[in-house]
Amino acid sequence: MAVREKNLIRALQELPGADAVLFDMDGLIFDTERLFMEQLAVVMRDYGYRLTREIYCGSLGLGGRQLREYMAAQFGTEYPFDEITQITKRKVEAVAETVGLIVKPDIRETLAWLKEQEVYCAVASSTHTERVEYYLRQAGLSDWFSLVVGGEQVQRSKPYPDIFLHTCRLAKKKPERCIVLEDSENGVIAAYRSGCRVVCVPDLKMPSEEVMQFVDVLVQRI
């Protein structure tokens, strides 16, 4: 059974001896999942589709072909994935460039604490590397991370473990010596399959009982 903690630093203290901490981005570092869901729902409505919270939560952590296949399964093969996705991304980017993205609770404090502990920090996100780096710069978080890995760098997205294994290879760290911070069920499954220890920080959805078996520490933000 996963240990439950109230904040990230206490969660990481439950898992001593880590050589690296790998951060997901959307829903973990930034409150982008909620923002993207809201913008996507509006765009889809204009095209005659109805997005529910349940359907969106099922997509969390997915990217690339896996995300495309998921949306086709939900809305049919005629669903204009590329067009709707690009319009939604432009809307989210406009928010990021103007008012900025909301950084999640404990993130800055946790990064400062990890630097004091001399722990290597990396981002492993399903989002494209260039976009991840842009968001981090906008928020003044870039200098805290030694490595940024985006979804286009691997063939298979979460729940496959590829992105975490690739990040560990680039960082020259053994997976069993790394901790992954994830908000989504697909991300938790991917992290567990990679051999890393897993801290789950739920965003839009609490993990199911089935997924909870893969979690070492649960941070109860919600």
Tab-separated table of C-alpha atoms in Angstrom, residues 31 40-41 45 55 97 105 107 114 157 160 197 204 212-213 219:
chain	number	residue	atom	x	y	z
A	31	ASP	CA	-1.627	23.384	-14.291
A	40	LEU	CA	-10.105	21.533	-26.148
A	41	ALA	CA	-13.730	21.246	-25.059
A	45	ARG	CA	-17.819	21.886	-29.512
A	55	ILE	CA	-12.874	11.006	-21.708
A	97	GLU	CA	2.671	33.866	-23.638
A	105	PRO	CA	2.104	23.838	-5.430
A	107	ILE	CA	7.288	22.622	-7.256
A	114	LEU	CA	16.590	18.737	-4.402
A	157	SER	CA	4.306	7.244	-25.371
A	160	TYR	CA	4.922	2.403	-22.299
A	197	ARG	CA	10.134	4.300	-7.975
A	204	LEU	CA	-7.637	15.869	-12.474
A	212	MET	CA	-2.383	2.469	-6.957
A	213	GLN	CA	-0.513	-0.829	-6.660
A	219	VAL	CA	0.747	13.094	-2.552
